[in-house]
Coordinates of C-alpha atoms in Angstrom, one line a residue:
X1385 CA 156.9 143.0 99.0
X1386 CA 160.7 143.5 99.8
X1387 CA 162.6 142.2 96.9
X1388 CA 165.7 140.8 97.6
X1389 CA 168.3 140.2 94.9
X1390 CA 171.4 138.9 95.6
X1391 CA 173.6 136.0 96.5
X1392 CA 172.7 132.6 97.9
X1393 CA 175.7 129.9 98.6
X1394 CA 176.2 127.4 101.5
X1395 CA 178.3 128.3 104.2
X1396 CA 180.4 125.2 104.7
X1397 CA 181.0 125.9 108.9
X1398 CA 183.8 124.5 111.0
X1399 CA 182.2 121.4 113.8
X1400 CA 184.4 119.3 115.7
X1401 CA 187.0 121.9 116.1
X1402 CA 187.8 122.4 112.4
X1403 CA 187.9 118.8 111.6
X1404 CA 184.6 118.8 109.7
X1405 CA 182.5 121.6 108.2
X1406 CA 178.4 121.3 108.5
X1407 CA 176.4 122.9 105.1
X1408 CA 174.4 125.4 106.0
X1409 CA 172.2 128.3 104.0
X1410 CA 173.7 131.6 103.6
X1411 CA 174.7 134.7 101.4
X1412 CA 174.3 137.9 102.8
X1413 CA 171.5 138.8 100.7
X1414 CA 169.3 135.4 101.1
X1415 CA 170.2 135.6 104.7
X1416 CA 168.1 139.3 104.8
X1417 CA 165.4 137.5 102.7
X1418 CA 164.9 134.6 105.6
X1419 CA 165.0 137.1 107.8
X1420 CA 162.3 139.4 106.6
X1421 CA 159.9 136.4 106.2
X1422 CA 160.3 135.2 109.5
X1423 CA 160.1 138.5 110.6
X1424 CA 156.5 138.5 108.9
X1425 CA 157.3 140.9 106.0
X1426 CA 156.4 140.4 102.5
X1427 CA 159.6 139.3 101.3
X1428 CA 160.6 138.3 97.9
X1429 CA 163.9 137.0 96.5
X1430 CA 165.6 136.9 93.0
X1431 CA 169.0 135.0 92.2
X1432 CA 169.4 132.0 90.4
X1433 CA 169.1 128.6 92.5
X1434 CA 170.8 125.6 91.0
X1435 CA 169.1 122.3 90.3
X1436 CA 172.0 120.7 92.9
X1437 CA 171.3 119.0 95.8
X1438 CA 172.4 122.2 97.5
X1439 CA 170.1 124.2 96.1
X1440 CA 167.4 122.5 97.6
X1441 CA 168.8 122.9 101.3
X1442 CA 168.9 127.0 99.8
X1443 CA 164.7 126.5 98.8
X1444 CA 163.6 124.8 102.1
X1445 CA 164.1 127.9 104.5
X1446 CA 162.9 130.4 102.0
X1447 CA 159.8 128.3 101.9
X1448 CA 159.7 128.1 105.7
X1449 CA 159.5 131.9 106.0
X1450 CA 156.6 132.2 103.2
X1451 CA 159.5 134.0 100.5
X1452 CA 158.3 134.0 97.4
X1453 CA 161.0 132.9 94.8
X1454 CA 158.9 133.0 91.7
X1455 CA 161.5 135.3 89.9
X1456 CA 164.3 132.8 90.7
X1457 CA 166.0 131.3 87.3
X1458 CA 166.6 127.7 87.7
X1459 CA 169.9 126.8 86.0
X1460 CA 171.8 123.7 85.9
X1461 CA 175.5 125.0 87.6
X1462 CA 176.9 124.5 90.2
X1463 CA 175.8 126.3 94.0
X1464 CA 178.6 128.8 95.6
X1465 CA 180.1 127.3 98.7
X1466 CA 181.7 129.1 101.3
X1467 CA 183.8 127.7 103.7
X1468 CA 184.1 129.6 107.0
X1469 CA 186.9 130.2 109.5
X1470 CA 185.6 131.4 113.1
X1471 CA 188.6 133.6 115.0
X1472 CA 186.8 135.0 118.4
X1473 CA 183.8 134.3 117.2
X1474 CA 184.5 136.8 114.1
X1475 CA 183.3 134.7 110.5
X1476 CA 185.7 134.9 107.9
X1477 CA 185.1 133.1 104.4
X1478 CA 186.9 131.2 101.6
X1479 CA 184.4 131.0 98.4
X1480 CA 183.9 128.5 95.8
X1481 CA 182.7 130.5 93.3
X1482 CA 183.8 130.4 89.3
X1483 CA 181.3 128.9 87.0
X1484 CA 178.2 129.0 89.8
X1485 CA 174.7 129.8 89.3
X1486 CA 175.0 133.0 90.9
X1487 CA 178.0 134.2 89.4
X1488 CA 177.2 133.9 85.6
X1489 CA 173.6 135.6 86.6
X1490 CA 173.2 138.3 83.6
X1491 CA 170.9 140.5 82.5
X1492 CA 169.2 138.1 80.1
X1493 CA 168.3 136.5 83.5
X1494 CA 166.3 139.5 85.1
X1495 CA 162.7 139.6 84.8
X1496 CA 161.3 142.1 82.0
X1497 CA 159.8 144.2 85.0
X1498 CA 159.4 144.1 88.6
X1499 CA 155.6 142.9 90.0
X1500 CA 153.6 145.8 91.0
X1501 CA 153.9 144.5 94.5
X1502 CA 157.3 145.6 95.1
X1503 CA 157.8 148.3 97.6
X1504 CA 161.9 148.2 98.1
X1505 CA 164.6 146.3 96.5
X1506 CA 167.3 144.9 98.5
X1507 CA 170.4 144.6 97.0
X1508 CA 174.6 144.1 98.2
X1509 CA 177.2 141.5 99.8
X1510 CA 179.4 140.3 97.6
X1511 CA 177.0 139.6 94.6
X1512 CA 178.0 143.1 93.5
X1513 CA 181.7 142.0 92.9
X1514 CA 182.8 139.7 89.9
X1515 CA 180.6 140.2 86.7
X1516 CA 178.6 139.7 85.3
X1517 CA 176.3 139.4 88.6
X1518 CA 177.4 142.7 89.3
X1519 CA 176.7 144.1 86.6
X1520 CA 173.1 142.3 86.2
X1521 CA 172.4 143.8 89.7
X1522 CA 174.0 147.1 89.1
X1523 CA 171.7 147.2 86.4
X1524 CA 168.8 146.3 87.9
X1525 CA 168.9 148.7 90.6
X1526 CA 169.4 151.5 87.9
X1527 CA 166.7 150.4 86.2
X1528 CA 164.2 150.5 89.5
X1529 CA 165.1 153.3 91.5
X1530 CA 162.9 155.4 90.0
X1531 CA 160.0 152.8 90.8
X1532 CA 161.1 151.9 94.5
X1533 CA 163.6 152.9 97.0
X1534 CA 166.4 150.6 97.2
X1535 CA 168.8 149.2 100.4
X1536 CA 172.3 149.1 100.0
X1537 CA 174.5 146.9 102.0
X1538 CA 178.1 146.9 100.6
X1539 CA 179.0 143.9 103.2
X1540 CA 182.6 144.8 101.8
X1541 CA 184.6 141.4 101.8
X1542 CA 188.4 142.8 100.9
X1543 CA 189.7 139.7 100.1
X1544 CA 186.9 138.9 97.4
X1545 CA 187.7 141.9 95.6
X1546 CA 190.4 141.7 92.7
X1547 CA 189.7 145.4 91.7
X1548 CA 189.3 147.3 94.3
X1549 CA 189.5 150.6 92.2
X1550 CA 186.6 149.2 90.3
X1551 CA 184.6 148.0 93.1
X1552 CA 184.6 151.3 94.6
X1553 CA 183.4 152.5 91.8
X1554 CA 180.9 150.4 91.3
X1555 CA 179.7 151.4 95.2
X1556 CA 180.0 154.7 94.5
X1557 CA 177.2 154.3 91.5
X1558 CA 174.9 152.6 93.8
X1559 CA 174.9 154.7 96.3
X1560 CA 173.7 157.6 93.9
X1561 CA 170.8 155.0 92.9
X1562 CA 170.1 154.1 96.7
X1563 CA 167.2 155.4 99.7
X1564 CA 169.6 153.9 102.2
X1565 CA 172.6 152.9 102.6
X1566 CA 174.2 150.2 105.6
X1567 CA 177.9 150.6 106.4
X1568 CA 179.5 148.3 109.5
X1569 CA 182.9 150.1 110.5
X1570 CA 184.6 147.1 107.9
X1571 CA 182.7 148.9 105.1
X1572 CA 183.6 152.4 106.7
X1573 CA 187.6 151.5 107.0
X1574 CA 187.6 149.7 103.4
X1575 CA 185.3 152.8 101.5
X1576 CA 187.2 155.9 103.3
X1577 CA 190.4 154.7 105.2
X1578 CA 191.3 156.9 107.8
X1579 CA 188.8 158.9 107.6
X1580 CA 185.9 159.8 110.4
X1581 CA 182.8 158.1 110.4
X1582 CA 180.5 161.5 110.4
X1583 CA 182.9 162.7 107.7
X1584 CA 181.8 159.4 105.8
X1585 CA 178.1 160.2 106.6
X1586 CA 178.0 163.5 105.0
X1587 CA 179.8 162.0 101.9
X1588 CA 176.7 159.6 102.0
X1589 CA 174.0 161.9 102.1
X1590 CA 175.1 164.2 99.9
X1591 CA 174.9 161.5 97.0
X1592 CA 171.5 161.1 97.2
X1593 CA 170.6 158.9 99.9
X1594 CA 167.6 160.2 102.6
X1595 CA 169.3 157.2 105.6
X1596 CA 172.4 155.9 106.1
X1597 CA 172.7 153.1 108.6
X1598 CA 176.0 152.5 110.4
X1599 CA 176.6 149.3 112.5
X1600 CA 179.3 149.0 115.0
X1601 CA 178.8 145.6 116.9
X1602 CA 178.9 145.9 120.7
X1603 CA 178.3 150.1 120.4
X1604 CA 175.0 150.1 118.8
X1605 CA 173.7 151.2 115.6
X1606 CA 172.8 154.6 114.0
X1607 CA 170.4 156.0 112.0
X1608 CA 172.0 159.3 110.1
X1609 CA 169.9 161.8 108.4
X1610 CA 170.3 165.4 107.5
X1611 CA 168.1 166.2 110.2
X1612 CA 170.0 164.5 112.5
X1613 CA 171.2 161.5 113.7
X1614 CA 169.6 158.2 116.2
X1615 CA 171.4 155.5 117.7
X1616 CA 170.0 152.5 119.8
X1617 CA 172.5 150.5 121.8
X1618 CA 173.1 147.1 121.1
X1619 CA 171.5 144.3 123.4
X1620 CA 174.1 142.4 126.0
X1621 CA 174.0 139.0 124.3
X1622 CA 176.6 136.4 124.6
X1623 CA 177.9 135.7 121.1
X1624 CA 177.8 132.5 119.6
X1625 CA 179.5 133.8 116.3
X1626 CA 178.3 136.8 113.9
X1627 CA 177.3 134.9 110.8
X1628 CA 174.1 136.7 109.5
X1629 CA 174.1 139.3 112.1
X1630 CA 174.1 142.1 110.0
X1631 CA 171.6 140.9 107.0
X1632 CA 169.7 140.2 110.0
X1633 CA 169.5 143.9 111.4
X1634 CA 169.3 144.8 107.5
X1635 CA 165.9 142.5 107.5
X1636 CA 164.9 144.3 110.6
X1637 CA 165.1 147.4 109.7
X1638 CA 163.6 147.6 106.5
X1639 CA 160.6 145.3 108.6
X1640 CA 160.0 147.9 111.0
X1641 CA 159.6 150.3 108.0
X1642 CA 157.6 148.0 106.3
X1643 CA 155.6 148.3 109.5
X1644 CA 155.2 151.6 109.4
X1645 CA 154.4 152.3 105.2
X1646 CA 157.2 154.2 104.8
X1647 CA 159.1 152.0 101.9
X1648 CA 155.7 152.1 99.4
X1649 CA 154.6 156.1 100.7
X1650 CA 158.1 157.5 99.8
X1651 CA 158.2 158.8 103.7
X1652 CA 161.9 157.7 104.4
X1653 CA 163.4 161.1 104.0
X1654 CA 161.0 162.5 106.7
X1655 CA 160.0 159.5 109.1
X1656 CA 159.2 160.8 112.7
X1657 CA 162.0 160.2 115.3
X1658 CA 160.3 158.0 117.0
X1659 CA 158.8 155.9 114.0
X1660 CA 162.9 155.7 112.8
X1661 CA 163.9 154.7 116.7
X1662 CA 161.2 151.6 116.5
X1663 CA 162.3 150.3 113.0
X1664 CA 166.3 150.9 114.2
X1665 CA 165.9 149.1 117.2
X1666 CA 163.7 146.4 115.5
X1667 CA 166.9 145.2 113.0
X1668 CA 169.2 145.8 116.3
X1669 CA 166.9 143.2 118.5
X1670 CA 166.7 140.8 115.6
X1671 CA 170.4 140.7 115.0
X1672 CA 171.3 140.1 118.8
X1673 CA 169.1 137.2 118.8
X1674 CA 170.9 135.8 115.3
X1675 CA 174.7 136.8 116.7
X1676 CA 172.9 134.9 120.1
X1677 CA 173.2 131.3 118.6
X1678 CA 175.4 129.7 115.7
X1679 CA 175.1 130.3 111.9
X1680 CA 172.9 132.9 110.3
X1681 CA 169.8 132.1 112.1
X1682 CA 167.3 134.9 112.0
X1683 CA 164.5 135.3 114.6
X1684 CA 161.0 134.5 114.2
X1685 CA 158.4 137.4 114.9
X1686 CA 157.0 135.8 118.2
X1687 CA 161.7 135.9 119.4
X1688 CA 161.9 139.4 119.1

């Protein structure tokens, strides 16, 4: 199972030209969960999920795609909501989030140990700001990667981030803990400003990580190893709007390795070319199907 552990709000999206908003499921981290599922992956997912009405629009499509949420603390506050702006198609957010369920997650809340089924923790967006999530998840993936390789995606959100010095930080830890790491060119500018993309890499992979993933919308993604690097062009789509689109490739990605018994066998670091190419173009197909239609809508395996 892929255990995903991060957050889960309601994206509140603009309808009838900005007049009214339309609740929908989100979070960068549940939105990999759905993904995997429907993707037909063993997919688990850990966060707290309110006892709100919203909560239970969060449980339906987590059931839907056969997630197990078994580890998930109920609690009585509130749900995060996120209200959205689309400029060009590009999803900018506003967030509701002091007091919420996911916010005050701590490390009370965390299960004493991980189910022997777990192959790969998930783990990023902007759950790994404010504390004490951060800290809860920061935690967790120190405690695990020793047991299971673990998939960073910083999904770096500037204008969430009061401390940016401490954020970085905070990054900068994870990736030492981290199997692979996913940066979009946001993540790139925010992390190293000014700074090459390859030059980033290298900083990467000399941290620890065997794979670095970097996105770059219409030109493609890449897969970066010391060995070497792969990149698969991105699929001519015509965008409805990016929400989810890069949990989605996330979800695909770590599905094609899934596929292939590379998370549980420790065979990352030295994956045939061809194997890496399938999984890389697997996340890339997924997420041009999700950026195809509105919302963070992931494909179902019989889409892709």
């Amino acid at each position: 199972m892929i255990l995903c552990c991060g957050e889960a709000l309601i994206d509140m999206v603009p309808v009838e030209g900005g007049a009214c908003f339309r609740p929908l499921p989100g979070g960068a981290v549940y939105n990999s969960a759905v993904a995997l599922g429907r993707l037909g992956a063993p997919a688990g997912f850990l966060w707290p999920l309110s006892r709100d009405p919203f909560a239970a629009m969060l449980r339906a499509p987590l059931a839907e795609a056969g997630v197990a949420i078994n580890l998930c603390p109920e609690v009585d506050r509130p749900t995060t909501l996120a209200f959205v702006t689309l400029t060009g198609g590009e999803a900018r957010y506003d967030f509701y989030d002091d007091g919420t369920a996911g916010r005050l997650f701590s490390p009370a809340d965390l299960p004493p140990a991980l189910p022997d089924s777990v192959e790969a923790l998930l783990i990023g967006g902007i759950s790994l700001v404010p504390d004490p999530c951060g800290a809860t998840v920061e935690a967790l993936a120190a405690r695990e990667a020793g047991n299971c390789p673990i998939f960073l995606d910083p999904n770096v959100r500037a204008f969430f981030i009061a401390d940016a010095a401490a954020h970085r930080a905070r990054l900068m830890r994870l990736i030492r803990l981290a199997a692979i790491v996913k940066l979009s060119a946001d993540d790139l500018a925010w992390l190293w400003p000014g700074r090459q993309v390859l030059e980033c890499v290298a900083e990467v992979l000399s941290r620890g990580p065997s794979l670095v993933l970097t996105t770059d919308g219409a030109n493609g993604a890449t897969a970066h190893r010391r060995q070497g690097a792969i990149t698969v062009p991105s699929m001519p789509v015509t965008v409805a709007d990016t929400i989810g689109a890069g949990d989605t490739f996330n979800a695909g990605v770590m599905a094609g390795l899934h596929r292939l018994g590379a998370l549980s066998h420790g065979r990352i670091a030295d994956l045939h070319r061809d194997d890496l190419t399938e999984a890389l173009s697997l996340g890339v197909r997924a997420a041009a199907i999700c950026v195809s239609r509105p919302g963070a809508n992931p494909p179902w395996a019989e889409e892709i």
